[in-house]
Amino acid sequence: SLVCCALCFWNPIYWPTCIAKVDTNEQKAVLYWGKYIGTAKEPGLYCMNPCGRELRSTSTRFRNLQLNDVKVMDQKGSPVVISAVVTFCFTSARKACLDVEQPETYLRFQARATMKEVVSRYPYSSTNGHSLQSSAREIGQEAINLLQQKVDIAGAQIHSFEFVDMSYAAEVAQVMLVRQQAEALVDARRIVVGAAVDMTAQAIRELESKGVKTSDEGKERIAGNLLSVICSHNPVTPTVPLS
């Protein structure tokens, strides 16, 4: 190899082959005879011995990875179809070119696995606590942290993990819509009944504080009437007993 180097140095024909160019937003891993020597990171021209030299390039530009219509199971076991966009860039030519094979494919599979793992921790919708619908930003940050751990070996840096679309799978969409409506109705009735009880108790306390004396039977009648009026879906018609 020393003879080849000497010939290349003294023969002007080989001088152009010594020049290696690195563009902006690009890194090149330098190998000699299959052994990693270093990485050219700064843009410009480099003079390198061409004998046994191999350059492997990777772009450090930001790029998007689209995950379209991925079917996952939420915390309740309901199938959900989700689309997401992952923004990332490679920061190490050595890791991207030498430590993994086909780094973009590797990142795509890891992103899909991460999305399934994170989504399975939350329900699609919930009135109490986090859900996929109400906490997409927080869940996306959790996905960034988990995915970053998995792709460090590939020299990738994850900048964002955004859910752009999500819905129930077609086979359960109608059933889940009915379920959501029923859950919303139950929650609404629970709020109405709780407020009605508080209003009734307050009304009886105010009557007693103003000197209106009522028996236990009278309090029960007042409470029953007030609860019926407040909780009723239909307009109430007052009645006056004649006897």
mmCIF file of C-alpha atoms in Angstrom:
data_model
loop_
_atom_site.group_PDB
_atom_site.id
_atom_site.type_symbol
_atom_site.label_atom_id
_atom_site.label_comp_id
_atom_site.label_asym_id
_atom_site.label_seq_id
_atom_site.Cartn_x
_atom_site.Cartn_y
_atom_site.Cartn_z
ATOM 1 C CA SER A 1 0.000 0.000 0.000
ATOM 2 C CA LEU A 2 2.943 2.311 0.608
ATOM 3 C CA VAL A 3 4.013 1.790 -3.004
ATOM 4 C CA CYS A 4 0.516 2.705 -4.217
ATOM 5 C CA CYS A 5 0.526 5.823 -2.076
ATOM 6 C CA ALA A 6 3.873 6.878 -3.456
ATOM 7 C CA LEU A 7 2.717 6.326 -7.035
ATOM 8 C CA CYS A 8 -0.425 8.350 -6.433
ATOM 9 C CA PHE A 9 1.574 11.167 -4.877
ATOM 10 C CA TRP A 10 4.123 11.444 -7.663
ATOM 11 C CA ASN A 11 1.742 10.825 -10.560
ATOM 12 C CA PRO A 12 -0.357 13.956 -11.324
ATOM 13 C CA ILE A 13 -3.000 11.786 -12.997
ATOM 14 C CA TYR A 14 -4.123 10.558 -9.569
ATOM 15 C CA TRP A 15 -4.164 13.960 -7.871
ATOM 16 C CA PRO A 16 -7.836 14.684 -8.687
ATOM 17 C CA THR A 17 -8.802 11.414 -6.998
ATOM 18 C CA CYS A 18 -7.345 12.740 -3.730
ATOM 19 C CA ILE A 19 -10.012 15.450 -3.545
ATOM 20 C CA ALA A 20 -13.230 14.711 -1.645
ATOM 21 C CA LYS A 21 -16.030 17.253 -1.394
ATOM 22 C CA VAL A 22 -18.426 17.558 1.562
ATOM 23 C CA ASP A 23 -21.565 19.600 0.925
ATOM 24 C CA THR A 24 -23.517 21.702 3.398
ATOM 25 C CA ASN A 25 -25.742 19.568 5.643
ATOM 26 C CA GLU A 26 -23.733 16.467 4.812
ATOM 27 C CA GLN A 27 -21.315 14.183 6.631
ATOM 28 C CA LYS A 28 -19.028 11.518 5.209
ATOM 29 C CA ALA A 29 -17.647 8.564 7.112
ATOM 30 C CA VAL A 30 -14.098 7.806 5.946
ATOM 31 C CA LEU A 31 -12.885 4.209 5.757
ATOM 32 C CA TYR A 32 -9.524 2.849 4.651
ATOM 33 C CA TRP A 33 -9.397 -0.793 3.689
ATOM 34 C CA GLY A 34 -12.680 -1.324 5.553
ATOM 35 C CA LYS A 35 -11.537 0.344 8.784
ATOM 36 C CA TYR A 36 -13.294 3.454 10.063
ATOM 37 C CA ILE A 37 -10.876 6.373 10.364
ATOM 38 C CA GLY A 38 -13.085 9.397 11.051
ATOM 39 C CA THR A 39 -15.910 11.606 9.803
ATOM 40 C CA ALA A 40 -15.696 14.685 7.577
ATOM 41 C CA LYS A 41 -18.362 17.010 8.996
ATOM 42 C CA GLU A 42 -17.494 20.522 7.827
ATOM 43 C CA PRO A 43 -18.412 21.504 4.250
ATOM 44 C CA GLY A 44 -15.522 21.978 1.873
ATOM 45 C CA LEU A 45 -12.789 20.105 0.025
ATOM 46 C CA TYR A 46 -10.613 17.468 1.667
ATOM 47 C CA CYS A 47 -7.376 16.005 0.363
ATOM 48 C CA MET A 48 -7.233 12.307 1.175
ATOM 49 C CA ASN A 49 -5.177 9.366 0.076
ATOM 50 C CA PRO A 50 -7.334 7.587 -2.531
ATOM 51 C CA CYS A 51 -5.743 4.161 -1.997
ATOM 52 C CA GLY A 52 -8.190 1.910 -0.166
ATOM 53 C CA ARG A 53 -10.410 4.867 0.620
ATOM 54 C CA GLU A 54 -14.181 4.538 0.910
ATOM 55 C CA LEU A 55 -16.563 7.395 1.664
ATOM 56 C CA ARG A 56 -20.071 6.815 2.958
ATOM 57 C CA SER A 57 -22.326 9.872 2.976
ATOM 58 C CA THR A 58 -25.399 10.809 4.965
ATOM 59 C CA SER A 59 -27.523 13.940 4.859
ATOM 60 C CA THR A 60 -28.107 15.911 8.056
ATOM 61 C CA ARG A 61 -31.107 17.815 6.664
ATOM 62 C CA PHE A 62 -34.424 17.666 8.483
ATOM 63 C CA ARG A 63 -36.872 15.268 6.904
ATOM 64 C CA ASN A 64 -40.338 13.889 7.551
ATOM 65 C CA LEU A 65 -41.411 10.308 8.040
ATOM 66 C CA GLN A 66 -45.107 9.699 7.393
ATOM 67 C CA LEU A 67 -46.959 6.914 9.189
ATOM 68 C CA ASN A 68 -50.253 6.547 7.354
ATOM 69 C CA ASP A 69 -53.334 4.690 8.656
ATOM 70 C CA VAL A 70 -51.631 2.537 11.269
ATOM 71 C CA LYS A 71 -54.132 0.368 13.139
ATOM 72 C CA VAL A 72 -53.415 0.151 16.863
ATOM 73 C CA MET A 73 -55.288 -0.870 20.011
ATOM 74 C CA ASP A 74 -56.018 1.742 22.657
ATOM 75 C CA GLN A 75 -56.015 1.084 26.397
ATOM 76 C CA LYS A 76 -59.552 -0.346 26.271
ATOM 77 C CA GLY A 77 -58.717 -2.710 23.407
ATOM 78 C CA SER A 78 -60.634 -0.748 20.775
ATOM 79 C CA PRO A 79 -59.033 -0.629 17.288
ATOM 80 C CA VAL A 80 -57.947 2.885 16.334
ATOM 81 C CA VAL A 81 -56.538 4.082 12.996
ATOM 82 C CA ILE A 82 -53.869 6.761 13.445
ATOM 83 C CA SER A 83 -51.692 8.770 11.061
ATOM 84 C CA ALA A 84 -48.615 10.599 12.310
ATOM 85 C CA VAL A 85 -45.639 12.599 11.055
ATOM 86 C CA VAL A 86 -42.174 12.211 12.572
ATOM 87 C CA THR A 87 -39.603 14.965 11.970
ATOM 88 C CA PHE A 88 -35.993 13.884 12.367
ATOM 89 C CA CYS A 89 -32.444 14.300 11.125
ATOM 90 C CA PHE A 90 -29.268 12.228 11.203
ATOM 91 C CA THR A 91 -26.423 13.650 13.264
ATOM 92 C CA SER A 92 -23.747 10.962 12.892
ATOM 93 C CA ALA A 93 -22.536 9.517 9.596
ATOM 94 C CA ARG A 94 -20.704 6.761 11.438
ATOM 95 C CA LYS A 95 -23.814 5.488 13.211
ATOM 96 C CA ALA A 96 -26.108 5.928 10.210
ATOM 97 C CA CYS A 97 -23.743 4.293 7.710
ATOM 98 C CA LEU A 98 -21.921 1.693 9.792
ATOM 99 C CA ASP A 99 -23.936 0.744 12.878
ATOM 100 C CA VAL A 100 -27.307 0.026 11.197
ATOM 101 C CA GLU A 101 -28.387 -1.222 7.807
ATOM 102 C CA GLN A 102 -30.795 1.020 5.881
ATOM 103 C CA PRO A 103 -31.202 3.648 8.639
ATOM 104 C CA GLU A 104 -34.417 5.179 7.269
ATOM 105 C CA THR A 105 -36.121 1.785 7.127
ATOM 106 C CA TYR A 106 -34.865 1.060 10.628
ATOM 107 C CA LEU A 107 -36.324 4.357 11.872
ATOM 108 C CA ARG A 108 -39.661 3.720 10.137
ATOM 109 C CA PHE A 109 -40.151 0.367 11.832
ATOM 110 C CA GLN A 110 -39.095 1.743 15.211
ATOM 111 C CA ALA A 111 -41.513 4.676 14.826
ATOM 112 C CA ARG A 112 -44.425 2.333 14.095
ATOM 113 C CA ALA A 113 -43.540 0.146 17.078
ATOM 114 C CA THR A 114 -43.242 3.203 19.311
ATOM 115 C CA MET A 115 -46.611 4.570 18.227
ATOM 116 C CA LYS A 116 -48.323 1.258 18.973
ATOM 117 C CA GLU A 117 -46.654 1.028 22.377
ATOM 118 C CA VAL A 118 -47.512 4.573 23.449
ATOM 119 C CA VAL A 119 -51.082 4.582 22.107
ATOM 120 C CA SER A 120 -51.879 1.351 23.956
ATOM 121 C CA ARG A 121 -51.371 3.199 27.252
ATOM 122 C CA TYR A 122 -54.303 5.602 26.742
ATOM 123 C CA PRO A 123 -58.002 5.359 25.871
ATOM 124 C CA TYR A 124 -59.263 6.969 22.690
ATOM 125 C CA SER A 125 -61.538 9.298 24.659
ATOM 126 C CA SER A 126 -62.136 9.889 28.343
ATOM 127 C CA THR A 127 -63.865 12.473 30.497
ATOM 128 C CA ASN A 128 -61.413 11.888 33.325
ATOM 129 C CA GLY A 129 -57.655 11.877 32.776
ATOM 130 C CA HIS A 130 -55.562 11.799 29.625
ATOM 131 C CA SER A 131 -56.844 10.397 26.342
ATOM 132 C CA LEU A 132 -55.698 10.285 22.722
ATOM 133 C CA GLN A 133 -58.187 12.992 21.768
ATOM 134 C CA SER A 134 -57.507 15.432 24.592
ATOM 135 C CA SER A 135 -53.784 14.921 25.256
ATOM 136 C CA ALA A 136 -52.246 14.401 21.816
ATOM 137 C CA ARG A 137 -49.422 16.875 22.514
ATOM 138 C CA GLU A 138 -48.361 15.210 25.777
ATOM 139 C CA ILE A 139 -48.589 11.745 24.235
ATOM 140 C CA GLY A 140 -46.540 12.942 21.261
ATOM 141 C CA GLN A 141 -43.791 14.111 23.632
ATOM 142 C CA GLU A 142 -43.831 10.720 25.309
ATOM 143 C CA ALA A 143 -43.448 9.104 21.876
ATOM 144 C CA ILE A 144 -40.466 11.380 21.115
ATOM 145 C CA ASN A 145 -38.667 10.319 24.281
ATOM 146 C CA LEU A 146 -39.280 6.615 23.695
ATOM 147 C CA LEU A 147 -38.378 6.714 19.990
ATOM 148 C CA GLN A 148 -35.213 8.695 20.690
ATOM 149 C CA GLN A 149 -33.960 5.906 22.937
ATOM 150 C CA LYS A 150 -34.523 3.380 20.171
ATOM 151 C CA VAL A 151 -32.853 5.298 17.330
ATOM 152 C CA ASP A 152 -29.786 6.652 19.127
ATOM 153 C CA ILE A 153 -27.887 3.703 17.679
ATOM 154 C CA ALA A 154 -28.679 4.988 14.169
ATOM 155 C CA GLY A 155 -27.466 8.522 14.901
ATOM 156 C CA ALA A 156 -30.951 10.001 14.462
ATOM 157 C CA GLN A 157 -32.381 12.915 16.425
ATOM 158 C CA ILE A 158 -36.175 13.108 16.773
ATOM 159 C CA HIS A 159 -37.579 16.636 16.754
ATOM 160 C CA SER A 160 -41.327 16.035 16.711
ATOM 161 C CA PHE A 161 -43.904 13.249 16.709
ATOM 162 C CA GLU A 162 -47.280 14.650 15.727
ATOM 163 C CA PHE A 163 -50.595 12.837 15.396
ATOM 164 C CA VAL A 164 -52.329 14.301 12.354
ATOM 165 C CA ASP A 165 -55.410 12.071 12.194
ATOM 166 C CA MET A 166 -57.076 9.477 14.382
ATOM 167 C CA SER A 167 -60.396 7.675 14.349
ATOM 168 C CA TYR A 168 -61.957 4.406 15.343
ATOM 169 C CA ALA A 169 -61.486 1.576 12.869
ATOM 170 C CA ALA A 170 -64.344 1.189 10.393
ATOM 171 C CA GLU A 171 -65.545 -2.102 11.882
ATOM 172 C CA VAL A 172 -66.283 -0.520 15.281
ATOM 173 C CA ALA A 173 -66.835 3.138 14.414
ATOM 174 C CA GLN A 174 -70.652 3.062 14.598
ATOM 175 C CA VAL A 175 -70.721 1.042 17.806
ATOM 176 C CA MET A 176 -68.154 3.288 19.475
ATOM 177 C CA LEU A 177 -70.115 6.379 18.444
ATOM 178 C CA VAL A 178 -73.190 5.034 20.225
ATOM 179 C CA ARG A 179 -71.015 4.194 23.220
ATOM 180 C CA GLN A 180 -69.581 7.708 23.328
ATOM 181 C CA GLN A 181 -73.058 9.211 23.204
ATOM 182 C CA ALA A 182 -74.217 6.950 26.038
ATOM 183 C CA GLU A 183 -71.181 7.815 28.168
ATOM 184 C CA ALA A 184 -71.742 11.518 27.527
ATOM 185 C CA LEU A 185 -75.402 11.191 28.521
ATOM 186 C CA VAL A 186 -74.518 9.357 31.735
ATOM 187 C CA ASP A 187 -71.909 11.973 32.645
ATOM 188 C CA ALA A 188 -74.377 14.784 31.957
ATOM 189 C CA ARG A 189 -77.076 13.161 34.104
ATOM 190 C CA ARG A 190 -74.547 12.659 36.901
ATOM 191 C CA ILE A 191 -73.733 16.370 36.856
ATOM 192 C CA VAL A 192 -77.418 17.342 36.825
ATOM 193 C CA VAL A 193 -78.315 15.041 39.714
ATOM 194 C CA GLY A 194 -75.345 16.213 41.794
ATOM 195 C CA ALA A 195 -76.299 19.848 41.248
ATOM 196 C CA ALA A 196 -79.952 19.088 42.045
ATOM 197 C CA VAL A 197 -79.032 17.510 45.381
ATOM 198 C CA ASP A 198 -76.885 20.504 46.334
ATOM 199 C CA MET A 199 -79.623 22.973 45.353
ATOM 200 C CA THR A 200 -82.265 21.050 47.301
ATOM 201 C CA ALA A 201 -80.145 20.852 50.446
ATOM 202 C CA GLN A 202 -79.373 24.565 50.200
ATOM 203 C CA ALA A 203 -83.065 25.428 49.746
ATOM 204 C CA ILE A 204 -84.059 23.495 52.881
ATOM 205 C CA ARG A 205 -81.252 25.118 54.900
ATOM 206 C CA GLU A 206 -82.328 28.593 53.808
ATOM 207 C CA LEU A 207 -85.949 27.889 54.746
ATOM 208 C CA GLU A 208 -84.886 26.801 58.216
ATOM 209 C CA SER A 209 -82.555 29.804 58.619
ATOM 210 C CA LYS A 210 -85.479 32.139 57.874
ATOM 211 C CA GLY A 211 -87.650 30.555 60.542
ATOM 212 C CA VAL A 212 -89.806 28.303 58.386
ATOM 213 C CA LYS A 213 -90.441 25.251 60.499
ATOM 214 C CA THR A 214 -91.094 22.014 58.621
ATOM 215 C CA SER A 215 -91.446 18.435 59.746
ATOM 216 C CA ASP A 216 -89.345 15.600 58.441
ATOM 217 C CA GLU A 217 -92.234 14.595 56.197
ATOM 218 C CA GLY A 218 -92.421 18.139 54.855
ATOM 219 C CA LYS A 219 -88.683 18.174 54.140
ATOM 220 C CA GLU A 220 -89.026 14.906 52.249
ATOM 221 C CA ARG A 221 -91.903 16.346 50.211
ATOM 222 C CA ILE A 222 -89.945 19.526 49.417
ATOM 223 C CA ALA A 223 -86.849 17.525 48.481
ATOM 224 C CA GLY A 224 -88.841 15.186 46.256
ATOM 225 C CA ASN A 225 -90.590 18.041 44.458
ATOM 226 C CA LEU A 226 -87.407 20.018 43.914
ATOM 227 C CA LEU A 227 -85.483 17.000 42.614
ATOM 228 C CA SER A 228 -88.331 16.181 40.242
ATOM 229 C CA VAL A 229 -88.420 19.733 38.907
ATOM 230 C CA ILE A 230 -84.644 20.103 38.485
ATOM 231 C CA CYS A 231 -83.948 16.644 37.037
ATOM 232 C CA SER A 232 -86.970 16.464 34.738
ATOM 233 C CA HIS A 233 -86.448 16.650 30.981
ATOM 234 C CA ASN A 234 -89.931 18.044 30.401
ATOM 235 C CA PRO A 235 -91.489 21.329 31.585
ATOM 236 C CA VAL A 236 -93.094 20.978 35.028
ATOM 237 C CA THR A 237 -96.782 21.807 35.536
ATOM 238 C CA PRO A 238 -97.561 22.989 39.096
ATOM 239 C CA THR A 239 -100.594 21.423 40.787
ATOM 240 C CA VAL A 240 -102.496 22.562 43.847
ATOM 241 C CA PRO A 241 -104.170 19.947 46.096
ATOM 242 C CA LEU A 242 -107.858 20.765 46.817
ATOM 243 C CA SER A 243 -108.330 18.541 49.799
#
